[in-house]
């Protein structure tokens, strides 16, 4: 099997390049969510460039759409569009903008207005149940996003309709643009809150692809209720001076910071083979 941990460090370099060239981006959340996306797109989901219009394909919604650079990097590497397209990120008239754009091959819907992804995913999963389709629906939310009331309307509906073909993931990095999630809007027990809406709740080490793969397999075995995976991640994972730093939620590296990050990512990539 391909070393997906090494792959994730390679893709972090692609993300870093995009943000450095484009002079904008959400690098902290990109780096925290990337291992989740790698696990889904390389191991778990029935999706490929050849299946983008196949009604049997699995569906994915990046509800925390501001982390789109991570999704672009994965889609390009999987061949949904030429990798050279990433060079146009954030350029004038480019379709590769700062939130998911469904004009791009492989992106199901525009997102980025926080709180919408779960409800749309509920609709997709319910449609699958009504048509007796085999596909699964996945969505990834940020933990700061959970302050949006529409998230909990979606959670209520998902539990009510027993959507066991739906899997939501919370990128639980505990930081958002203005600081700690617990300071901005305390989240008490994630487990109790989701369970009260009729969800199966699982925790995972969110920057460990092997652990995530096992957790997604566990989610597939849950019957009669949707599953939420609380993925405990590190914001900015992969570069030490970016990790666990709220200012790096939306920040462009200087040339010196860029070079330091490149060196560290390459060192970690090599170490993943040892």
Short mmCIF file of C-alpha atoms in Angstrom, two decimals:
data_model
loop_
_atom_site.label_atom_id
_atom_site.label_comp_id
_atom_site.label_asym_id
_atom_site.label_seq_id
_atom_site.Cartn_x
_atom_site.Cartn_y
_atom_site.Cartn_z
CA UNK A 1 0.00 0.00 0.00
CA UNK A 2 1.18 3.52 -0.77
CA UNK A 3 2.58 5.36 2.22
CA UNK A 4 -0.31 7.78 2.70
CA UNK A 5 1.38 9.52 5.60
CA UNK A 6 4.21 10.50 3.26
CA UNK A 7 1.62 11.45 0.66
CA UNK A 8 -0.05 13.79 3.17
CA UNK A 9 3.24 15.62 3.77
CA UNK A 10 3.73 15.97 0.00
CA UNK A 11 0.27 17.47 -0.31
CA UNK A 12 0.95 19.87 2.55
CA UNK A 13 3.80 21.18 0.42
CA UNK A 14 1.32 21.70 -2.45
CA UNK A 15 -1.00 23.59 -0.07
CA UNK A 16 1.88 25.70 1.20
CA UNK A 17 2.83 26.56 -2.39
CA UNK A 18 -0.73 27.55 -3.26
CA UNK A 19 -1.08 29.87 -0.29
CA UNK A 20 2.39 31.36 -0.68
CA UNK A 21 1.84 32.09 -4.39
CA UNK A 22 -1.79 33.13 -4.08
CA UNK A 23 -1.15 35.34 -1.03
CA UNK A 24 -4.21 34.04 0.81
CA UNK A 25 -5.57 30.87 2.38
CA UNK A 26 -6.43 29.06 5.58
CA UNK A 27 -3.28 27.07 6.19
CA UNK A 28 -4.01 26.07 9.80
CA UNK A 29 -7.28 24.34 8.98
CA UNK A 30 -5.90 22.94 5.72
CA UNK A 31 -3.13 21.17 7.58
CA UNK A 32 -5.40 19.87 10.35
CA UNK A 33 -8.03 18.44 7.98
CA UNK A 34 -5.72 17.00 5.31
CA UNK A 35 -5.25 13.53 6.82
CA UNK A 36 -9.04 13.15 6.97
CA UNK A 37 -9.33 14.01 3.28
CA UNK A 38 -6.47 11.70 2.32
CA UNK A 39 -8.10 8.81 4.18
CA UNK A 40 -11.43 9.42 2.48
CA UNK A 41 -10.18 9.97 -1.06
CA UNK A 42 -7.43 7.32 -1.13
CA UNK A 43 -8.94 4.61 1.08
CA UNK A 44 -12.60 4.98 1.91
CA UNK A 45 -14.80 6.63 -0.69
CA UNK A 46 -16.08 5.11 -3.90
CA UNK A 47 -15.08 8.10 -5.99
CA UNK A 48 -12.64 8.76 -8.81
CA UNK A 49 -12.38 11.06 -11.85
CA UNK A 50 -14.21 8.39 -13.86
CA UNK A 51 -17.15 8.30 -11.41
CA UNK A 52 -17.93 12.00 -10.97
CA UNK A 53 -21.27 11.59 -12.79
CA UNK A 54 -22.01 8.05 -11.65
CA UNK A 55 -25.18 7.96 -9.51
CA UNK A 56 -23.57 5.21 -7.41
CA UNK A 57 -20.60 7.39 -6.40
CA UNK A 58 -20.07 8.39 -2.78
CA UNK A 59 -20.71 12.06 -2.03
CA UNK A 60 -18.41 14.43 -0.15
CA UNK A 61 -19.16 17.93 1.12
CA UNK A 62 -16.45 20.13 2.65
CA UNK A 63 -18.68 22.15 4.96
CA UNK A 64 -15.65 24.00 6.39
CA UNK A 65 -15.12 25.35 2.90
CA UNK A 66 -12.40 27.81 3.89
CA UNK A 67 -10.03 24.82 3.99
CA UNK A 68 -10.49 24.36 0.25
CA UNK A 69 -6.75 24.40 -0.51
CA UNK A 70 -6.50 20.96 1.11
CA UNK A 71 -9.35 19.67 -1.04
CA UNK A 72 -7.83 21.14 -4.21
CA UNK A 73 -4.51 19.45 -3.43
CA UNK A 74 -6.16 16.06 -2.97
CA UNK A 75 -8.38 16.32 -6.04
CA UNK A 76 -5.45 17.37 -8.23
CA UNK A 77 -3.31 14.50 -6.97
CA UNK A 78 -6.14 12.03 -7.62
CA UNK A 79 -6.42 13.29 -11.20
CA UNK A 80 -9.75 15.12 -11.08
CA UNK A 81 -8.02 18.01 -12.84
CA UNK A 82 -4.45 18.79 -13.97
CA UNK A 83 -2.10 19.60 -11.13
CA UNK A 84 -0.90 22.62 -13.09
CA UNK A 85 -4.31 24.19 -12.43
CA UNK A 86 -3.20 24.78 -8.84
CA UNK A 87 -0.84 27.45 -10.17
CA UNK A 88 -3.88 29.61 -10.90
CA UNK A 89 -5.24 29.47 -7.35
CA UNK A 90 -6.53 32.87 -6.24
CA UNK A 91 -5.58 34.49 -9.55
CA UNK A 92 -7.85 36.82 -11.49
CA UNK A 93 -10.67 34.93 -13.25
CA UNK A 94 -9.47 31.56 -11.94
CA UNK A 95 -12.19 29.12 -10.91
CA UNK A 96 -9.85 27.94 -8.13
CA UNK A 97 -11.10 30.39 -5.53
CA UNK A 98 -11.01 30.48 -1.73
CA UNK A 99 -14.05 28.23 -1.22
CA UNK A 100 -15.24 25.07 -3.02
CA UNK A 101 -16.64 25.83 -6.47
CA UNK A 102 -18.78 23.23 -8.24
CA UNK A 103 -17.46 24.37 -11.60
CA UNK A 104 -14.43 22.27 -10.65
CA UNK A 105 -14.46 18.56 -11.42
CA UNK A 106 -15.07 16.50 -8.30
CA UNK A 107 -16.73 19.20 -6.17
CA UNK A 108 -20.37 18.43 -5.41
CA UNK A 109 -21.50 21.86 -4.20
CA UNK A 110 -20.29 25.34 -3.39
CA UNK A 111 -19.67 25.65 0.33
CA UNK A 112 -18.05 27.93 2.83
CA UNK A 113 -21.07 29.59 4.39
CA UNK A 114 -20.63 27.73 7.64
CA UNK A 115 -23.39 25.47 8.91
CA UNK A 116 -24.82 24.38 5.57
CA UNK A 117 -22.84 21.25 4.75
CA UNK A 118 -24.48 18.89 7.20
CA UNK A 119 -28.03 19.77 6.15
CA UNK A 120 -27.19 19.31 2.45
CA UNK A 121 -25.53 16.01 3.28
CA UNK A 122 -28.64 14.91 5.16
CA UNK A 123 -30.67 15.61 2.02
CA UNK A 124 -28.26 13.61 -0.13
CA UNK A 125 -28.31 10.70 2.31
CA UNK A 126 -32.10 10.77 2.57
CA UNK A 127 -32.36 10.75 -1.23
CA UNK A 128 -30.10 7.69 -1.24
CA UNK A 129 -32.33 5.91 1.23
CA UNK A 130 -35.48 6.77 -0.74
CA UNK A 131 -33.98 5.43 -3.97
CA UNK A 132 -32.37 2.43 -2.24
CA UNK A 133 -28.97 3.53 -3.54
CA UNK A 134 -25.73 2.09 -2.17
CA UNK A 135 -23.72 5.32 -1.93
CA UNK A 136 -22.53 6.90 1.30
CA UNK A 137 -22.37 10.61 2.11
CA UNK A 138 -19.51 12.27 3.99
CA UNK A 139 -19.15 15.81 5.27
CA UNK A 140 -16.37 17.53 7.22
CA UNK A 141 -17.12 20.41 9.56
CA UNK A 142 -14.90 22.62 11.67
CA UNK A 143 -15.44 22.68 15.42
CA UNK A 144 -15.94 26.46 15.37
CA UNK A 145 -18.68 25.85 12.81
CA UNK A 146 -20.71 23.96 15.40
CA UNK A 147 -21.85 27.27 16.88
CA UNK A 148 -24.15 27.58 13.84
CA UNK A 149 -27.71 26.59 14.68
CA UNK A 150 -28.31 25.03 11.27
CA UNK A 151 -25.79 22.32 12.14
CA UNK A 152 -28.13 21.09 14.86
CA UNK A 153 -31.19 21.22 12.60
CA UNK A 154 -29.28 18.91 10.27
CA UNK A 155 -28.24 16.70 13.19
CA UNK A 156 -31.86 16.43 14.30
CA UNK A 157 -33.00 15.40 10.82
CA UNK A 158 -30.15 12.92 10.37
CA UNK A 159 -31.07 11.14 13.56
CA UNK A 160 -34.81 11.28 12.87
CA UNK A 161 -34.43 9.57 9.50
CA UNK A 162 -31.92 6.98 10.78
CA UNK A 163 -29.43 7.86 8.05
CA UNK A 164 -26.79 5.17 8.54
CA UNK A 165 -25.43 6.04 5.07
CA UNK A 166 -24.27 9.40 6.45
CA UNK A 167 -20.95 10.08 8.18
CA UNK A 168 -20.05 13.51 9.51
CA UNK A 169 -16.56 14.41 10.68
CA UNK A 170 -15.71 17.23 13.09
CA UNK A 171 -12.20 18.61 12.62
CA UNK A 172 -11.69 19.16 16.33
CA UNK A 173 -8.55 21.31 16.36
CA UNK A 174 -9.95 23.58 19.11
CA UNK A 175 -8.94 26.84 17.42
CA UNK A 176 -10.79 29.28 15.21
CA UNK A 177 -9.99 32.67 13.74
CA UNK A 178 -10.53 34.59 16.98
CA UNK A 179 -8.97 32.10 19.39
CA UNK A 180 -9.89 28.95 21.31
CA UNK A 181 -13.23 27.39 20.46
CA UNK A 182 -13.92 26.99 24.17
CA UNK A 183 -13.42 30.72 24.75
CA UNK A 184 -15.43 31.78 21.71
CA UNK A 185 -18.35 29.38 22.27
CA UNK A 186 -17.98 26.57 24.79
CA UNK A 187 -18.87 23.19 23.33
CA UNK A 188 -19.27 21.06 26.51
CA UNK A 189 -19.47 17.34 25.63
CA UNK A 190 -19.44 16.59 21.93
CA UNK A 191 -20.40 13.00 22.72
CA UNK A 192 -23.52 13.85 24.72
CA UNK A 193 -24.68 16.51 22.29
CA UNK A 194 -24.53 14.35 19.17
CA UNK A 195 -25.86 11.28 20.95
CA UNK A 196 -28.89 13.27 22.09
CA UNK A 197 -29.79 13.74 18.42
CA UNK A 198 -29.60 9.99 17.80
CA UNK A 199 -26.09 9.77 16.35
CA UNK A 200 -23.43 7.12 16.75
CA UNK A 201 -20.37 8.96 18.13
CA UNK A 202 -16.78 7.81 17.59
CA UNK A 203 -13.49 9.52 18.41
CA UNK A 204 -10.35 9.28 16.27
CA UNK A 205 -6.82 10.63 16.27
CA UNK A 206 -7.44 12.99 13.40
CA UNK A 207 -3.87 13.26 12.09
CA UNK A 208 -3.26 9.50 12.01
CA UNK A 209 -4.36 7.97 8.70
CA UNK A 210 -4.23 4.38 9.96
CA UNK A 211 -6.42 5.26 12.94
CA UNK A 212 -8.81 7.24 10.73
CA UNK A 213 -9.13 4.37 8.27
CA UNK A 214 -10.17 2.00 11.06
CA UNK A 215 -12.64 4.54 12.40
CA UNK A 216 -14.30 5.04 9.01
CA UNK A 217 -14.62 1.26 8.70
CA UNK A 218 -16.29 1.21 12.12
CA UNK A 219 -18.70 3.92 10.98
CA UNK A 220 -19.77 1.78 8.02
CA UNK A 221 -20.88 -0.97 10.37
CA UNK A 222 -23.25 1.28 12.36
CA UNK A 223 -26.87 0.49 11.52
CA UNK A 224 -30.00 2.55 12.07
CA UNK A 225 -28.29 5.85 12.87
CA UNK A 226 -25.82 8.29 11.31
CA UNK A 227 -22.25 8.47 12.61
CA UNK A 228 -20.19 11.45 13.64
CA UNK A 229 -16.43 11.09 14.01
CA UNK A 230 -14.86 13.55 16.42
CA UNK A 231 -11.40 13.80 14.87
CA UNK A 232 -9.02 15.23 17.44
CA UNK A 233 -6.55 17.14 15.30
CA UNK A 234 -3.77 19.71 15.66
CA UNK A 235 -4.33 22.96 13.85
CA UNK A 236 -1.46 23.51 11.42
CA UNK A 237 -0.29 19.91 11.78
CA UNK A 238 2.99 19.21 10.00
CA UNK A 239 4.93 22.43 10.61
CA UNK A 240 5.97 23.08 14.19
CA UNK A 241 5.75 26.89 14.19
CA UNK A 242 2.25 26.76 12.65
CA UNK A 243 0.87 24.08 14.96
CA UNK A 244 -1.65 25.13 17.63
CA UNK A 245 -1.40 28.80 16.68
CA UNK A 246 -4.64 30.74 16.18
CA UNK A 247 -2.99 33.50 14.06
CA UNK A 248 -2.19 30.84 11.44
CA UNK A 249 -5.92 30.28 10.87
CA UNK A 250 -5.59 32.70 7.95
CA UNK A 251 -2.04 33.82 7.34
CA UNK A 252 0.41 33.88 4.44
CA UNK A 253 3.97 32.76 5.21
CA UNK A 254 6.87 35.09 4.58
CA UNK A 255 9.68 33.85 2.33
CA UNK A 256 11.69 32.83 5.39
CA UNK A 257 8.70 31.01 6.94
CA UNK A 258 7.97 29.33 3.61
CA UNK A 259 11.50 27.97 3.34
CA UNK A 260 11.48 26.74 6.94
CA UNK A 261 8.15 25.00 6.37
CA UNK A 262 9.39 23.30 3.18
CA UNK A 263 12.43 21.90 5.03
CA UNK A 264 10.34 20.60 7.92
CA UNK A 265 7.69 19.00 5.70
CA UNK A 266 10.35 17.20 3.68
CA UNK A 267 12.04 15.97 6.86
CA UNK A 268 8.75 14.63 8.19
CA UNK A 269 7.96 13.02 4.84
CA UNK A 270 11.26 11.15 4.88
CA UNK A 271 10.82 10.17 8.52
CA UNK A 272 7.46 8.57 7.69
CA UNK A 273 9.32 5.84 5.79
CA UNK A 274 11.46 4.88 8.77
#
